Amino acid sequence: MNTLFDKIWDAHVVTSVAGGPDQLYIDRHYCHEVTSPQAFNELRERKLKVFRPQKTVCSPDHNIPTLHQDRPIADPVSRNQVDTLARNAREFGLTYYGLGNEKNGIIHVIGPEYGLTLPGMTIVCGDSHTSTHGAFGAIAFGIGTSEVAMVLASQCILQPKPQTMRINIEGQLAPGVTAKDIALYIIARMTTGGATGYFVEYAGEAIRALSMEERMTVCNLSIEMGARGGLIAPDETTFAYVKEREFAPKGEAWDRALAYWKTLHSDADATFDREVTFQAADIAPRITYGTNPGMGIAIDEAIPTEESIDESGKLSFRQALRYMGFEAGEKLLGKKIDYVFLGSCTNGRIEDFRAFARLVKGHRKADHVTAWLVPGSQAVARQIKAEGLDRTLAEAGFEIRQPGCSACLAMNDDKVPAGKYAVSTSNRNFEGRQGPGARTILAGPLVAAAAAITGEITDPRKFL
């Protein structure tokens, strides 16, 4: 019997190479400004057109500013990349949601918002966090620039079929524990290479209880433990989210699609290449202490001692602590922080802003903290205003910036200065990820909110 992954993958195989890769048909291709220019140049050099332009959707996100988006982008490199994507989309007849467009935003946020991401699809983008879309019961993964050209030219890609893994989270989450905490817990337990070569299906009571936005957070971080991607079987939560979205099927087409989507689950006796089970009760609000997402602890735990680290990892452990300015065995509760970032394709959706606003309501931002609250899309920004969250946040001393990837990575104006500590809801804490010398502490929106009002790493459960 088949896993969910097998069902979707096998349905999209065009041809197979004996002992080699499969030619996989791609239902949806997302495209941003960073990884696409060379791909379009390759099409020109080979005098090729985009085979199915209606299947590709483009939106600039990495390089765009989060202030004054009505003005020309000041940085020449960023401006050139954004302008190049606009020209390429226009030349090749692709859907393009540029700056100022009501549908602009982070590509992994806008796809689900408008019903472009649907169960059973194969989805690719020249971005590792394409795994986000797996939350809908889709096979979604990042690809390289040469593969972007391949998809543009043929709507197919050559890929070896990954192995399958199922990660079960059983039981119920405790109050104050978020989907981000689930993901950071899994990565810490699995390590950053523990799922290499696998496509992961998330299952179990705690996963089924998550909203779609929470499921996207979990799937988004699959890549951080080495997985090719992650997915969750679609259910009534999925169907309710997708229904009536702009590009979702309507009428009889919806009925047909829904009937198919309800078959998208792993069979009861399906066999996975590996299966792992964790208990939701063991998960607490989490933070990272090092320079990869697997270097994480519960917020009230101490950093591991060097004696507890495998010999092969001791050098990187020491280097990470040196970079972060932390010591083995110390606790980080009460550690002063300088910046807070709420946003990214991991935690830039409306539920993240609701959670942040709920915790800070009635409090004030710490004076010394710089807070960047950045919606993942124009739609999220509009909803923040419609729900009055902007007023709640303003009363607490916060302001909402304009949509974009922002401080997730140092490719735009939102850079954390060297040596400063940033509690960040993004997905990576590599050296220099948020700016040269910046020190990133990954966390969920509740931990970020608690840090923003206290000015230090704080357990958010004290405010609940």
XYZ file of C-alpha atoms in Angstrom:
464
model
C 0.000 0.000 0.000
C 1.093 3.577 -0.617
C 2.123 6.574 1.419
C 0.638 9.984 0.657
C 3.966 10.966 -0.892
C 3.953 7.914 -3.179
C 0.416 8.623 -4.373
C 1.200 12.176 -5.440
C 4.664 11.471 -6.833
C 3.614 8.426 -8.879
C 0.668 10.326 -10.360
C 3.079 12.954 -11.727
C 5.791 10.722 -13.235
C 5.993 11.233 -17.015
C 8.854 8.817 -17.633
C 11.453 7.052 -15.515
C 15.114 6.448 -16.209
C 16.172 2.951 -15.182
C 18.464 3.361 -12.203
C 18.146 7.129 -12.531
C 15.747 9.996 -11.924
C 12.072 10.374 -12.736
C 10.766 12.987 -15.120
C 8.228 14.670 -12.845
C 5.439 16.931 -14.088
C 5.120 20.168 -12.111
C 1.692 21.666 -11.435
C 2.801 25.022 -10.029
C 6.040 26.974 -10.319
C 6.688 29.947 -8.064
C 9.368 32.429 -9.033
C 11.105 35.276 -7.166
C 13.851 37.686 -8.141
C 16.953 36.010 -6.681
C 17.237 32.600 -8.347
C 15.556 33.273 -11.697
C 17.648 35.703 -13.836
C 20.115 33.079 -15.094
C 17.249 30.692 -15.863
C 15.570 33.228 -18.143
C 18.902 33.984 -19.797
C 19.273 30.290 -20.546
C 15.887 30.308 -22.285
C 17.022 33.216 -24.434
C 20.328 31.585 -25.302
C 18.543 28.405 -26.367
C 15.740 30.345 -28.070
C 13.090 28.677 -25.936
C 9.729 29.930 -24.738
C 8.069 29.168 -21.423
C 6.147 25.975 -22.148
C 3.122 26.651 -19.924
C 3.287 30.269 -18.741
C -0.015 30.021 -16.851
C 1.642 27.600 -14.411
C 4.273 30.107 -13.225
C 3.584 32.927 -10.757
C 6.202 35.591 -9.983
C 6.558 37.941 -7.024
C 9.612 39.862 -5.775
C 10.145 39.393 -2.042
C 13.768 38.936 -0.909
C 15.158 42.307 -1.998
C 12.208 44.621 -1.541
C 12.250 47.310 1.174
C 9.671 47.258 3.952
C 9.427 51.056 4.088
C 8.592 53.497 1.285
C 7.704 50.874 -1.302
C 6.259 53.673 -3.437
C 9.783 54.965 -4.049
C 12.484 53.458 -6.284
C 14.564 50.834 -4.448
C 17.712 52.593 -3.247
C 20.140 49.679 -3.319
C 21.260 49.208 -6.959
C 21.729 45.431 -6.693
C 18.302 44.906 -5.162
C 16.674 47.280 -7.641
C 18.281 45.472 -10.565
C 17.085 42.058 -9.399
C 13.508 43.263 -8.876
C 13.455 45.129 -12.207
C 14.911 42.102 -13.995
C 12.141 39.840 -12.703
C 9.541 42.342 -13.929
C 11.128 42.441 -17.400
C 11.419 38.667 -17.594
C 7.816 38.120 -16.543
C 6.648 40.648 -19.112
C 8.784 39.185 -21.914
C 7.736 35.597 -21.280
C 4.084 36.307 -20.494
C 4.070 35.275 -16.836
C 1.796 36.348 -13.997
C 3.658 38.992 -12.002
C 2.690 40.554 -8.691
C 5.154 43.405 -8.374
C 5.612 46.123 -5.782
C 2.348 48.013 -5.396
C 0.254 45.079 -6.601
C -2.409 44.064 -4.084
C -1.253 40.439 -4.400
C 2.435 41.139 -3.782
C 4.163 39.386 -0.925
C 6.478 36.567 0.027
C 5.939 33.914 -2.620
C 5.311 31.186 -0.022
C 2.658 33.322 1.658
C 0.698 34.514 -1.361
C 0.445 31.083 -3.025
C -1.780 29.622 -0.308
C -3.648 32.909 0.228
C -5.048 32.946 -3.297
C -5.681 29.235 -3.765
C -2.734 28.786 -6.119
C -1.449 26.051 -3.802
C -3.796 23.046 -3.738
C -3.751 19.483 -2.388
C -2.184 16.844 -4.620
C -0.013 19.296 -6.517
C 3.669 19.147 -7.312
C 5.137 22.578 -6.583
C 8.639 23.965 -7.059
C 10.438 27.265 -6.615
C 14.052 28.342 -6.634
C 13.899 28.645 -2.862
C 14.513 26.013 -0.195
C 11.460 26.938 1.875
C 9.094 25.867 -0.890
C 8.405 22.992 1.509
C 5.897 25.377 3.131
C 3.262 24.370 0.570
C 3.425 20.758 1.688
C 1.017 21.762 4.455
C -1.754 21.357 1.904
C -0.914 17.767 1.047
C 1.321 18.731 -1.858
C 4.819 17.672 -2.877
C 6.679 20.978 -2.707
C 10.437 21.455 -2.777
C 13.124 23.937 -3.677
C 15.161 23.708 -6.861
C 18.324 25.252 -8.281
C 18.601 27.856 -11.023
C 19.308 25.336 -13.803
C 16.225 23.402 -12.687
C 14.169 26.612 -12.780
C 15.099 26.863 -16.462
C 14.123 23.211 -16.943
C 10.678 23.788 -15.460
C 10.119 26.983 -17.434
C 11.011 25.224 -20.677
C 9.232 21.894 -20.158
C 6.986 22.082 -17.057
C 8.909 19.006 -15.900
C 11.952 18.295 -13.803
C 14.348 15.372 -13.443
C 14.372 14.202 -9.836
C 15.392 11.020 -8.025
C 12.545 9.800 -5.846
C 13.364 10.449 -2.174
C 12.826 7.991 0.632
C 9.852 8.508 2.920
C 9.724 9.303 6.617
C 6.766 9.838 8.914
C 7.133 11.977 12.034
C 4.251 11.600 14.475
C 3.520 14.147 17.202
C 1.084 12.482 19.556
C -0.988 14.067 22.314
C -1.962 17.689 22.846
C 0.251 20.758 23.014
C 0.422 22.630 26.304
C -0.732 26.284 26.457
C 1.863 28.680 25.086
C 3.422 26.109 22.749
C 3.234 26.998 19.069
C 3.820 25.280 15.731
C 7.239 26.947 15.618
C 8.113 25.229 18.874
C 7.071 21.881 17.370
C 9.367 22.440 14.402
C 12.338 23.620 16.462
C 11.877 20.650 18.814
C 11.847 18.178 15.918
C 14.962 19.719 14.345
C 16.840 19.627 17.640
C 15.924 15.986 18.169
C 16.542 14.929 14.555
C 19.585 17.223 14.045
C 20.088 19.339 10.931
C 21.004 16.252 8.886
C 18.647 13.735 10.427
C 16.160 13.741 7.551
C 18.611 14.012 4.658
C 17.353 12.062 1.661
C 13.794 11.838 2.965
C 10.474 13.456 2.225
C 8.709 13.778 5.569
C 5.023 13.326 6.305
C 3.923 14.908 9.588
C 1.126 13.105 11.384
C -0.378 12.467 14.815
C -2.971 14.116 17.031
C -1.009 17.328 17.607
C -0.443 17.828 13.867
C -4.089 17.211 12.994
C -5.112 19.829 15.566
C -3.038 22.564 13.880
C -4.552 25.302 11.745
C -3.400 25.624 8.137
C -1.105 28.507 9.025
C 0.478 26.460 11.799
C 0.911 23.522 9.431
C 2.700 25.819 6.995
C 5.136 26.798 9.753
C 5.957 23.153 10.477
C 6.405 22.219 6.809
C 8.417 25.377 6.144
C 11.163 24.198 8.495
C 11.437 20.675 7.065
C 14.459 21.688 5.043
C 16.313 22.678 8.228
C 16.723 19.024 9.231
C 17.953 18.088 5.768
C 14.633 16.830 4.386
C 13.786 17.277 0.725
C 10.424 18.557 1.903
C 7.537 17.933 4.253
C 3.814 17.423 3.849
C 0.642 16.880 5.846
C -2.387 14.928 4.651
C -5.243 17.233 3.640
C -8.387 17.084 5.776
C -11.461 19.178 6.583
C -9.199 21.920 7.953
C -7.430 22.051 4.581
C -10.613 22.005 2.535
C -12.216 24.785 4.580
C -9.127 26.967 4.130
C -8.927 26.461 0.378
C -12.624 26.792 -0.471
C -13.678 30.061 -2.124
C -10.133 31.332 -2.506
C -9.661 33.177 -5.784
C -7.918 30.494 -7.823
C -9.409 27.451 -6.094
C -11.812 25.287 -8.130
C -15.456 26.396 -8.136
C -18.797 24.621 -8.588
C -18.588 21.170 -10.147
C -14.810 21.504 -10.453
C -14.647 21.926 -6.675
C -16.732 18.802 -6.139
C -14.451 16.760 -8.400
C -11.313 18.153 -6.789
C -12.636 17.528 -3.290
C -13.462 13.919 -4.100
C -9.871 13.399 -5.244
C -8.339 15.296 -2.347
C -10.139 13.039 0.119
C -8.116 10.098 -1.249
C -4.850 11.852 -0.417
C -3.706 10.114 2.730
C -1.268 7.360 3.538
C -2.931 3.967 3.485
C -3.392 2.341 6.888
C -0.762 -0.285 6.158
C 1.609 1.964 4.194
C 5.276 1.400 4.951
C 7.704 4.272 5.437
C 11.461 3.972 5.118
C 11.689 5.468 8.592
C 9.150 6.412 11.263
C 9.684 8.545 14.374
C 7.257 9.475 17.156
C 7.463 12.337 19.647
C 5.094 13.367 22.434
C 3.491 16.810 22.364
C 3.699 16.985 26.155
C 7.503 17.082 25.896
C 7.478 20.295 23.832
C 7.839 23.696 25.518
C 8.390 27.184 24.068
C 11.832 27.061 22.447
C 14.780 29.208 21.427
C 18.047 28.569 19.631
C 21.447 29.268 21.182
C 23.758 28.527 18.244
C 24.197 29.069 14.532
C 21.923 26.449 13.021
C 18.258 25.696 13.761
C 19.147 22.389 15.408
C 21.039 24.153 18.198
C 17.918 24.713 20.254
C 16.624 24.294 23.797
C 13.425 24.757 25.754
C 13.329 28.370 26.863
C 13.947 27.447 30.514
C 16.699 24.913 29.791
C 20.447 25.492 29.890
C 22.715 25.392 26.852
C 24.232 21.894 26.675
C 27.659 21.282 28.174
C 30.477 20.402 25.820
C 30.684 16.933 27.388
C 27.176 16.177 26.113
C 28.085 16.978 22.487
C 29.312 14.252 20.136
C 33.016 14.503 19.337
C 32.243 15.267 15.686
C 30.160 18.269 16.682
C 32.330 19.819 19.375
C 34.252 22.160 17.065
C 31.102 23.655 15.515
C 29.538 23.843 18.994
C 32.456 25.883 20.309
C 32.493 28.103 17.223
C 28.758 28.729 17.515
C 28.964 29.744 21.162
C 31.929 32.001 20.421
C 29.978 33.720 17.641
C 26.853 34.085 19.782
C 28.718 35.203 22.895
C 27.172 32.455 25.016
C 28.697 29.871 27.316
C 28.062 26.156 27.568
C 25.786 25.293 30.471
C 24.279 28.775 30.909
C 20.592 29.611 30.778
C 19.384 32.317 28.405
C 16.341 33.456 30.367
C 16.914 37.113 31.214
C 19.510 37.612 28.481
C 19.182 41.142 27.101
C 18.184 41.364 23.442
C 18.274 44.265 21.000
C 15.978 43.419 18.079
C 12.765 41.483 17.539
C 11.629 40.357 14.097
C 8.127 39.046 13.460
C 7.693 37.910 9.872
C 9.116 35.727 7.058
C 7.584 32.787 5.210
C 7.767 30.919 8.524
C 5.792 33.280 10.766
C 4.536 36.231 8.717
C 0.866 35.232 8.469
C -2.184 36.754 10.115
C -2.301 34.187 12.948
C 1.258 35.133 13.911
C 0.257 38.793 14.220
C -2.839 37.878 16.195
C -0.723 35.875 18.641
C 1.887 38.631 18.971
C -0.773 41.322 19.479
C -2.658 39.216 22.018
C 0.431 38.856 24.201
C 1.643 42.484 24.040
C -1.819 43.998 24.586
C -1.746 46.114 27.724
C 2.055 46.230 27.771
C 4.686 48.471 26.171
C 7.645 47.671 23.965
C 10.927 47.880 25.848
C 12.572 51.197 25.009
C 15.888 49.720 23.916
C 14.330 47.120 21.591
C 13.990 47.731 17.853
C 11.010 45.730 16.601
C 10.351 44.927 12.955
C 6.835 43.588 12.473
C 6.594 42.673 8.808
C 3.498 41.094 7.194
C 4.167 38.284 4.755
C 1.939 39.827 2.105
C -0.273 42.751 1.201
C -3.277 40.583 2.075
C -1.910 40.012 5.594
C -1.274 43.762 5.937
C -4.876 44.513 4.957
C -6.211 41.947 7.400
C -4.097 43.360 10.231
C -5.825 46.696 9.712
C -9.270 45.167 9.223
C -8.998 43.377 12.561
C -7.602 46.416 14.372
C -4.380 44.642 15.264
C -2.407 47.650 14.073
C -4.137 49.798 16.718
C -3.436 47.260 19.462
C 0.195 47.094 18.423
C 0.523 50.877 18.119
C -0.813 51.302 21.663
C 1.949 48.957 22.800
C 4.601 50.969 20.948
C 4.920 48.896 17.772
C 4.464 49.780 14.117
C 3.707 47.593 11.124
C 6.116 47.708 8.215
C 5.302 46.909 4.592
C 5.364 43.302 3.335
C 8.533 41.478 2.309
C 11.118 38.940 3.449
C 12.695 41.710 5.546
C 15.137 40.645 8.272
C 14.908 36.947 7.500
C 18.079 37.447 5.482
C 20.454 40.298 4.772
C 19.379 41.002 1.184
C 17.443 44.194 1.867
C 17.618 47.230 4.159
C 16.462 45.398 7.310
C 19.825 44.255 8.679
C 20.619 43.607 12.324
C 23.906 45.340 13.290
C 26.987 43.319 14.189
C 27.023 41.974 17.719
C 23.348 42.712 18.367
C 20.935 39.999 19.488
C 17.737 39.492 17.493
C 14.883 37.250 18.571
C 13.607 36.235 15.164
C 10.597 34.253 13.973
C 12.400 33.436 10.729
C 13.899 30.079 9.785
C 17.685 30.335 9.885
C 20.229 31.563 12.411
C 23.413 31.054 10.398
C 26.335 33.411 10.955
C 25.519 36.709 9.262
C 22.075 35.556 8.161
C 20.383 38.745 9.405
C 23.392 40.974 8.798
C 27.190 40.702 9.116
C 27.946 39.770 12.717
C 24.264 39.688 13.728
C 23.316 37.163 16.408
C 20.021 35.444 15.688
C 17.906 33.600 18.252
C 15.104 31.706 16.503
C 11.757 31.562 18.274
C 8.002 31.561 17.763
C 5.735 34.636 17.815
C 4.883 34.325 21.525
C 8.533 34.178 22.597
C 9.265 37.112 20.284
C 6.401 39.120 21.771
C 7.530 38.437 25.341
C 11.083 39.491 24.467
C 9.855 42.663 22.800
C 8.058 43.940 25.906
C 10.606 42.813 28.490
C 13.760 43.513 26.488
C 15.165 40.109 27.365
C 14.558 36.444 26.678
C 11.384 35.676 28.592
C 9.116 32.683 28.954
C 5.849 33.777 27.296
C 3.804 31.504 29.528
C 4.089 34.053 32.343
C 1.851 36.364 30.278
C -0.800 33.779 29.402
